[in-house]
Amino acid sequence: MKIYALYHIYDDIVEEITYKQIKRIGYFKTKEECRDIIKIFKTYVGFRDYPESCFKIFEYEVGKEYWRKEFLP
């Protein structure tokens, strides 16, 4: 079974330092659900001043590990 994580990601520059801003919006059963949420969220304060390309959909397989390999020698 797959799930889809919806994030809003953009760079924010403060005093010449770039910070990655990441907002996790939620987890959904389909990409279409994510797209429907994007249509709503792109009108909200904190989202509407950024391009729609800042919304990112990530696909995950339920029950699969994604980080273990990153920490093993």
PDB file of C-alpha atoms in Angstrom:
ATOM      1  CA  MET A   1       0.000   0.000   0.000  1.00  0.00           C
ATOM      2  CA  LYS A   2       1.273   3.455  -0.873  1.00  0.00           C
ATOM      3  CA  ILE A   3       0.727   6.744   0.914  1.00  0.00           C
ATOM      4  CA  TYR A   4       1.580  10.249  -0.206  1.00  0.00           C
ATOM      5  CA  ALA A   5       3.146  12.904   2.003  1.00  0.00           C
ATOM      6  CA  LEU A   6       2.449  16.518   1.098  1.00  0.00           C
ATOM      7  CA  TYR A   7       4.978  19.192   2.045  1.00  0.00           C
ATOM      8  CA  HIS A   8       5.495  22.891   1.363  1.00  0.00           C
ATOM      9  CA  ILE A   9       9.232  23.549   0.959  1.00  0.00           C
ATOM     10  CA  TYR A  10      11.064  26.768   0.146  1.00  0.00           C
ATOM     11  CA  ASP A  11      14.247  28.695   0.954  1.00  0.00           C
ATOM     12  CA  ASP A  12      14.047  31.675   3.295  1.00  0.00           C
ATOM     13  CA  ILE A  13      16.932  34.158   3.452  1.00  0.00           C
ATOM     14  CA  VAL A  14      17.537  36.010   6.726  1.00  0.00           C
ATOM     15  CA  GLU A  15      20.571  38.284   7.052  1.00  0.00           C
ATOM     16  CA  GLU A  16      22.252  36.581   4.082  1.00  0.00           C
ATOM     17  CA  ILE A  17      21.758  33.102   5.584  1.00  0.00           C
ATOM     18  CA  THR A  18      19.558  30.657   3.679  1.00  0.00           C
ATOM     19  CA  TYR A  19      17.205  28.483   5.704  1.00  0.00           C
ATOM     20  CA  LYS A  20      15.178  25.614   4.287  1.00  0.00           C
ATOM     21  CA  GLN A  21      11.551  26.030   5.421  1.00  0.00           C
ATOM     22  CA  ILE A  22       9.618  22.764   5.494  1.00  0.00           C
ATOM     23  CA  LYS A  23       5.936  22.460   6.377  1.00  0.00           C
ATOM     24  CA  ARG A  24       4.459  18.972   6.471  1.00  0.00           C
ATOM     25  CA  ILE A  25       0.815  19.348   5.481  1.00  0.00           C
ATOM     26  CA  GLY A  26      -0.270  15.734   5.828  1.00  0.00           C
ATOM     27  CA  TYR A  27      -0.458  12.191   4.539  1.00  0.00           C
ATOM     28  CA  PHE A  28      -2.980  11.068   1.944  1.00  0.00           C
ATOM     29  CA  LYS A  29      -4.111   7.911   0.160  1.00  0.00           C
ATOM     30  CA  THR A  30      -3.755   9.313  -3.370  1.00  0.00           C
ATOM     31  CA  LYS A  31      -1.840  11.955  -5.314  1.00  0.00           C
ATOM     32  CA  GLU A  32      -5.208  13.359  -6.373  1.00  0.00           C
ATOM     33  CA  GLU A  33      -6.070  14.041  -2.717  1.00  0.00           C
ATOM     34  CA  CYS A  34      -2.764  15.899  -2.411  1.00  0.00           C
ATOM     35  CA  ARG A  35      -3.564  17.974  -5.488  1.00  0.00           C
ATOM     36  CA  ASP A  36      -6.988  18.845  -4.046  1.00  0.00           C
ATOM     37  CA  ILE A  37      -5.359  20.011  -0.798  1.00  0.00           C
ATOM     38  CA  ILE A  38      -2.837  22.099  -2.759  1.00  0.00           C
ATOM     39  CA  LYS A  39      -5.729  23.939  -4.443  1.00  0.00           C
ATOM     40  CA  ILE A  40      -6.981  24.946  -1.001  1.00  0.00           C
ATOM     41  CA  PHE A  41      -3.661  25.629   0.738  1.00  0.00           C
ATOM     42  CA  LYS A  42      -2.245  27.792  -2.061  1.00  0.00           C
ATOM     43  CA  THR A  43      -4.779  30.466  -1.017  1.00  0.00           C
ATOM     44  CA  TYR A  44      -3.738  30.466   2.677  1.00  0.00           C
ATOM     45  CA  VAL A  45      -1.418  32.913   4.408  1.00  0.00           C
ATOM     46  CA  GLY A  46       2.063  31.399   4.534  1.00  0.00           C
ATOM     47  CA  PHE A  47       1.516  29.526   1.275  1.00  0.00           C
ATOM     48  CA  ARG A  48       0.056  31.972  -1.253  1.00  0.00           C
ATOM     49  CA  ASP A  49       3.195  34.125  -1.500  1.00  0.00           C
ATOM     50  CA  TYR A  50       5.200  31.210  -2.903  1.00  0.00           C
ATOM     51  CA  PRO A  51       4.937  29.430  -6.264  1.00  0.00           C
ATOM     52  CA  GLU A  52       2.864  26.284  -6.498  1.00  0.00           C
ATOM     53  CA  SER A  53       6.103  24.416  -7.245  1.00  0.00           C
ATOM     54  CA  CYS A  54       6.940  24.694  -3.514  1.00  0.00           C
ATOM     55  CA  PHE A  55       4.328  22.004  -2.833  1.00  0.00           C
ATOM     56  CA  LYS A  56       6.019  18.601  -2.973  1.00  0.00           C
ATOM     57  CA  ILE A  57       4.390  15.173  -2.990  1.00  0.00           C
ATOM     58  CA  PHE A  58       6.477  12.222  -1.796  1.00  0.00           C
ATOM     59  CA  GLU A  59       5.371   8.635  -2.323  1.00  0.00           C
ATOM     60  CA  TYR A  60       6.011   6.022   0.382  1.00  0.00           C
ATOM     61  CA  GLU A  61       5.334   2.314   0.607  1.00  0.00           C
ATOM     62  CA  VAL A  62       3.743   1.407   3.953  1.00  0.00           C
ATOM     63  CA  GLY A  63       5.894  -1.021   5.945  1.00  0.00           C
ATOM     64  CA  LYS A  64       9.108  -0.169   4.086  1.00  0.00           C
ATOM     65  CA  GLU A  65      12.140   1.278   5.846  1.00  0.00           C
ATOM     66  CA  TYR A  66      13.672   4.396   4.357  1.00  0.00           C
ATOM     67  CA  TRP A  67      16.397   5.493   6.800  1.00  0.00           C
ATOM     68  CA  ARG A  68      18.265   2.450   8.050  1.00  0.00           C
ATOM     69  CA  LYS A  69      20.782   2.476   5.176  1.00  0.00           C
ATOM     70  CA  GLU A  70      21.654   6.089   5.955  1.00  0.00           C
ATOM     71  CA  PHE A  71      22.964   5.180   9.424  1.00  0.00           C
ATOM     72  CA  LEU A  72      24.744   1.876   8.842  1.00  0.00           C
ATOM     73  CA  PRO A  73      28.520   1.932   8.204  1.00  0.00           C
TER      74      PRO A  73
END
